XYZ file of N, CA, C and O in Angstrom:
420
model
N 0.846 -1.187 0.000
C 0.001 0.000 0.000
C 0.884 1.244 0.000
O 1.953 1.260 0.576
N 0.399 2.269 -0.643
C 1.122 3.533 -0.705
C 0.550 4.491 0.333
O -0.658 4.721 0.384
N 1.425 5.036 1.166
C 0.975 5.969 2.200
C 0.518 7.276 1.565
O 1.136 7.790 0.641
N -0.576 7.816 2.103
C -1.093 9.119 1.697
C -0.862 10.090 2.853
O -1.216 9.797 3.994
N -0.259 11.221 2.543
C -0.065 12.281 3.534
C -1.117 13.344 3.281
O -1.178 13.925 2.200
N -1.959 13.567 4.277
C -3.002 14.589 4.183
C -2.480 15.832 4.896
O -2.187 15.789 6.090
N -2.341 16.913 4.152
C -1.771 18.150 4.672
C -2.899 19.146 4.900
O -3.623 19.502 3.962
N -3.048 19.600 6.147
C -4.129 20.522 6.506
C -3.523 21.808 7.074
O -3.174 21.867 8.253
N -3.388 22.854 6.236
C -2.981 24.147 6.774
C -4.121 24.730 7.603
O -5.287 24.590 7.227
N -3.788 25.366 8.697
C -4.837 25.930 9.560
C -4.404 27.298 10.051
O -3.407 27.428 10.761
N -5.159 28.301 9.657
C -4.956 29.653 10.160
C -6.290 30.157 10.694
O -7.207 30.449 9.915
N -6.415 30.175 12.007
C -7.623 30.665 12.688
C -8.894 29.897 12.302
O -9.975 30.477 12.290
N -8.766 28.623 12.000
C -9.930 27.803 11.675
C -10.029 26.590 12.592
O -10.508 25.534 12.199
N -9.624 26.756 13.825
C -9.622 25.658 14.778
C -10.986 25.045 15.026
O -11.087 23.857 15.324
N -12.038 25.836 14.887
C -13.386 25.316 15.112
C -13.760 24.213 14.128
O -14.621 23.392 14.414
N -13.121 24.195 12.976
C -13.486 23.244 11.926
C -12.520 22.082 11.782
O -12.868 21.062 11.190
N -11.316 22.216 12.269
C -10.268 21.254 11.972
C -10.589 19.849 12.481
O -10.221 18.861 11.843
N -11.295 19.714 13.578
C -11.647 18.373 14.087
C -12.529 17.621 13.101
O -12.366 16.409 12.921
N -13.438 18.324 12.461
C -14.296 17.668 11.457
C -13.466 17.215 10.256
O -13.706 16.137 9.707
N -12.496 18.019 9.850
C -11.623 17.628 8.747
C -10.832 16.378 9.120
O -10.765 15.412 8.345
N -10.253 16.373 10.313
C -9.477 15.218 10.779
C -10.377 13.991 10.906
O -9.999 12.894 10.473
N -11.561 14.153 11.463
C -12.503 13.030 11.577
C -12.798 12.412 10.221
O -12.867 11.189 10.086
N -12.980 13.252 9.204
C -13.301 12.730 7.872
C -12.134 11.940 7.290
O -12.338 10.974 6.557
N -10.913 12.332 7.622
C -9.748 11.592 7.146
C -9.603 10.274 7.912
O -9.368 9.220 7.318
N -9.780 10.317 9.213
C -9.652 9.094 10.016
C -10.757 8.088 9.724
O -10.598 6.900 9.998
N -11.861 8.525 9.134
C -12.976 7.636 8.791
C -12.807 6.988 7.411
O -13.702 6.289 6.943
N -11.668 7.178 6.790
C -11.438 6.630 5.458
C -11.376 5.100 5.472
O -10.893 4.509 6.429
N -11.816 4.494 4.382
C -11.673 3.050 4.227
C -10.210 2.696 3.954
O -9.778 1.588 4.256
N -9.467 3.602 3.404
C -8.030 3.445 3.154
C -7.298 4.027 4.357
O -7.432 5.210 4.653
N -6.528 3.205 5.042
C -5.954 3.635 6.323
C -4.432 3.786 6.343
O -3.873 4.091 7.387
N -3.757 3.612 5.214
C -2.315 3.852 5.191
C -2.117 5.345 4.942
O -1.923 5.791 3.806
N -2.212 6.112 6.025
C -2.217 7.568 5.892
C -1.592 8.230 7.106
O -1.424 7.614 8.151
N -1.246 9.470 6.910
C -0.823 10.339 8.000
C -1.504 11.684 7.778
O -1.827 12.042 6.648
N -1.726 12.390 8.868
C -2.336 13.711 8.804
C -1.343 14.697 9.400
O -0.868 14.505 10.525
N -1.024 15.726 8.641
C -0.128 16.773 9.127
C -0.899 18.086 9.102
O -1.297 18.560 8.038
N -1.133 18.627 10.287
C -1.798 19.923 10.410
C -0.712 20.968 10.621
O 0.153 20.805 11.471
N -0.763 22.024 9.826
C 0.208 23.102 9.954
C -0.500 24.321 10.529
O -1.341 24.930 9.870
N -0.191 24.630 11.793
C -0.726 25.841 12.408
C 0.117 26.997 11.893
O 1.244 27.213 12.324
N -0.441 27.723 10.945
C 0.279 28.783 10.254
C 0.193 30.098 11.024
O -0.347 31.082 10.545
N 0.720 30.092 12.253
C 0.775 31.310 13.056
C -0.582 31.871 13.437
O -0.766 33.088 13.475
N -1.526 30.993 13.728
C -2.874 31.441 14.098
C -2.828 32.465 15.219
O -2.093 32.306 16.194
N -3.634 33.523 15.071
C -3.709 34.573 16.090
C -4.947 34.426 16.964
O -5.067 35.096 17.979
N -5.832 33.547 16.577
C -7.052 33.278 17.327
C -6.721 32.360 18.503
O -6.227 31.249 18.310
N -6.978 32.818 19.716
C -6.640 32.050 20.917
C -7.334 30.691 20.941
O -6.750 29.687 21.347
N -8.585 30.645 20.505
C -9.321 29.381 20.505
C -8.658 28.363 19.575
O -8.522 27.192 19.925
N -8.230 28.803 18.406
C -7.525 27.908 17.480
C -6.226 27.408 18.100
O -5.912 26.221 18.016
N -5.495 28.304 18.719
C -4.230 27.921 19.357
C -4.449 26.841 20.407
O -3.705 25.854 20.465
N -5.471 26.995 21.234
C -5.772 26.007 22.276
C -6.194 24.681 21.652
O -5.731 23.607 22.058
N -7.073 24.729 20.669
C -7.551 23.498 20.015
C -6.383 22.724 19.423
O -6.269 21.504 19.611
N -5.502 23.412 18.707
C -4.380 22.721 18.072
C -3.340 22.263 19.085
O -2.698 21.236 18.890
N -3.179 22.999 20.156
C -2.241 22.606 21.201
C -2.693 21.321 21.905
O -1.883 20.472 22.269
N -3.991 21.180 22.070
C -4.546 20.028 22.783
C -4.925 18.867 21.868
O -5.338 17.813 22.354
N -4.774 19.035 20.565
C -5.191 18.014 19.609
C -4.287 16.790 19.689
O -3.082 16.883 19.455
N -4.858 15.671 20.063
C -4.143 14.394 20.069
C -5.031 13.378 19.383
O -6.001 12.888 19.962
N -4.723 13.092 18.151
C -5.508 12.153 17.357
C -4.563 11.143 16.714
O -3.394 11.447 16.446
N -5.076 9.949 16.458
C -4.288 8.927 15.776
C -3.771 9.466 14.447
O -4.470 10.223 13.761
N -2.570 9.068 14.110
C -1.963 9.360 12.812
C -1.836 10.852 12.515
O -1.671 11.246 11.377
N -1.934 11.691 13.541
C -1.982 13.133 13.337
C -0.823 13.839 14.040
O -0.551 13.582 15.202
N -0.182 14.730 13.310
C 0.895 15.557 13.828
C 0.541 17.020 13.594
O -0.005 17.355 12.538
N 0.850 17.871 14.551
C 0.645 19.310 14.391
C 2.006 19.986 14.330
O 2.847 19.784 15.210
N 2.217 20.754 13.284
C 3.437 21.546 13.117
C 3.059 23.007 13.351
O 2.036 23.468 12.847
N 3.886 23.712 14.081
C 3.629 25.129 14.347
C 4.656 25.978 13.621
O 5.856 25.727 13.720
N 4.188 26.977 12.886
C 5.083 27.887 12.182
C 4.612 29.318 12.390
O 3.464 29.552 12.778
N 5.489 30.258 12.125
C 5.077 31.658 12.065
C 4.205 31.811 10.820
O 4.295 31.016 9.887
N 3.375 32.838 10.809
C 2.490 33.051 9.659
C 3.314 33.258 8.390
O 4.201 34.107 8.334
N 2.999 32.442 7.377
C 3.671 32.545 6.083
C 2.683 32.541 4.925
O 3.069 32.724 3.791
N 1.431 32.265 5.211
C 0.429 32.188 4.158
C 0.132 30.754 3.778
O 0.880 29.829 4.097
N -0.981 30.580 3.075
C -1.492 29.241 2.752
C -0.500 28.389 1.975
O -0.255 27.232 2.316
N 0.064 28.926 0.916
C 0.972 28.130 0.081
C 2.188 27.665 0.867
O 2.583 26.490 0.790
N 2.783 28.565 1.638
C 3.958 28.192 2.428
C 3.592 27.175 3.506
O 4.349 26.231 3.764
N 2.429 27.354 4.142
C 1.989 26.395 5.159
C 1.821 25.008 4.544
O 2.261 24.004 5.113
N 1.206 24.967 3.388
C 1.023 23.680 2.701
C 2.392 23.088 2.361
O 2.623 21.883 2.560
N 3.300 23.899 1.844
C 4.634 23.404 1.503
C 5.399 22.923 2.728
O 6.136 21.935 2.655
N 5.231 23.594 3.872
C 5.869 23.131 5.107
C 5.346 21.753 5.497
O 6.110 20.897 5.947
N 4.052 21.533 5.331
C 3.480 20.220 5.618
C 3.994 19.162 4.664
O 4.332 18.045 5.075
N 4.086 19.509 3.403
C 4.590 18.565 2.400
C 6.042 18.195 2.704
O 6.434 17.031 2.572
N 6.830 19.153 3.148
C 8.234 18.876 3.502
C 8.348 17.865 4.633
O 9.312 17.104 4.695
N 7.372 17.848 5.523
C 7.386 16.922 6.656
C 6.722 15.582 6.333
O 6.771 14.661 7.142
N 6.128 15.477 5.169
C 5.336 14.294 4.806
C 6.205 13.096 4.450
O 7.292 13.240 3.893
N 5.678 11.906 4.762
C 6.363 10.659 4.437
C 5.628 9.868 3.366
O 6.100 8.821 2.938
N 4.488 10.346 2.932
C 3.653 9.592 2.000
C 4.128 9.656 0.564
O 4.834 10.577 0.154
N 3.710 8.660 -0.197
C 3.953 8.635 -1.649
C 3.039 9.645 -2.334
O 3.419 10.264 -3.325
N 1.832 9.786 -1.796
C 0.852 10.711 -2.357
C 0.534 11.792 -1.335
O 0.547 11.546 -0.132
N 0.221 12.984 -1.830
C -0.115 14.135 -0.989
C -1.546 14.551 -1.293
O -1.916 14.695 -2.461
N -2.331 14.742 -0.237
C -3.674 15.304 -0.389
C -3.737 16.596 0.401
O -3.722 16.572 1.627
N -3.773 17.756 -0.281
C -3.984 19.009 0.433
C -5.465 19.118 0.799
O -6.329 18.899 -0.046
N -5.738 19.422 2.049
C -7.113 19.529 2.522
C -7.225 20.773 3.383
O -6.433 20.955 4.309
N -8.175 21.634 3.079
C -8.366 22.830 3.894
C -8.954 22.450 5.244
O -9.663 21.450 5.375
N -8.691 23.252 6.252
C -9.124 22.964 7.617
C -10.636 22.945 7.762
O -11.159 22.333 8.687
N -11.351 23.580 6.856
C -12.813 23.605 6.941
C -13.470 22.689 5.908
O -14.639 22.839 5.602
N -12.722 21.725 5.379
C -13.251 20.760 4.410
C -13.352 19.373 5.021
O -12.662 19.051 5.983
N -14.195 18.554 4.430
C -14.316 17.144 4.803
C -14.296 16.318 3.532
O -14.673 16.796 2.463
N -13.884 15.066 3.653
C -13.895 14.165 2.504
C -14.747 12.941 2.831
O -14.866 12.540 3.987
N -15.329 12.365 1.783
C -16.170 11.181 1.923
C -15.299 9.959 2.250
O -14.110 9.927 1.901
N -15.873 8.946 2.887
C -15.092 7.800 3.376
C -14.304 7.023 2.314
O -13.289 6.415 2.631
N -14.726 7.040 1.069
C -14.026 6.295 0.020
C -13.023 7.148 -0.763
O -12.375 6.663 -1.683
N -12.897 8.404 -0.418
C -12.099 9.356 -1.200
C -10.662 8.879 -1.415
O -10.170 8.845 -2.542
N -9.970 8.526 -0.347
C -8.578 8.092 -0.488
C -8.466 6.753 -1.210
O -7.580 6.569 -2.056
N -9.330 5.828 -0.873
C -9.298 4.515 -1.529
C -9.445 4.657 -3.042
O -8.682 4.081 -3.817
N -10.410 5.435 -3.454
C -10.643 5.616 -4.887
C -9.516 6.395 -5.541
O -9.102 6.082 -6.665
N -8.986 7.394 -4.848
C -7.879 8.172 -5.402
C -6.624 7.344 -5.583
O -5.977 7.398 -6.639
N -6.260 6.558 -4.582
C -5.061 5.732 -4.683
C -5.247 4.687 -5.780
O -4.310 4.407 -6.538
N -6.430 4.130 -5.885
C -6.707 3.148 -6.938
C -6.483 3.755 -8.317
O -5.898 3.116 -9.194
N -6.939 4.967 -8.515
C -6.765 5.634 -9.803
C -5.304 6.005 -10.070
O -4.841 5.923 -11.221
N -4.600 6.403 -9.028
C -3.195 6.795 -9.221
C -2.316 5.589 -9.437
O -1.325 5.622 -10.083
């Protein structure tokens, strides 16, 4: 199986990130890692949520604010997967998304 690295940049969207992570962890394809990049969030609630986030297969990287593209690239640099899935912090994916994507690739 080929590992998929799901990269989730997060800037002040802590209220949504758990739903994004839940949707990834609910995948039928489980050879995956989740890398959340806290891109210098200034929202205290987001900072607390990401600081306390402990989920399977999930790592949180903290950086100074650099913008979406740089945050995504920082996550990709830390990734170990053969495939990369960029996912916004306020997005969710259906349970078969990774399985079908890896099959096609």
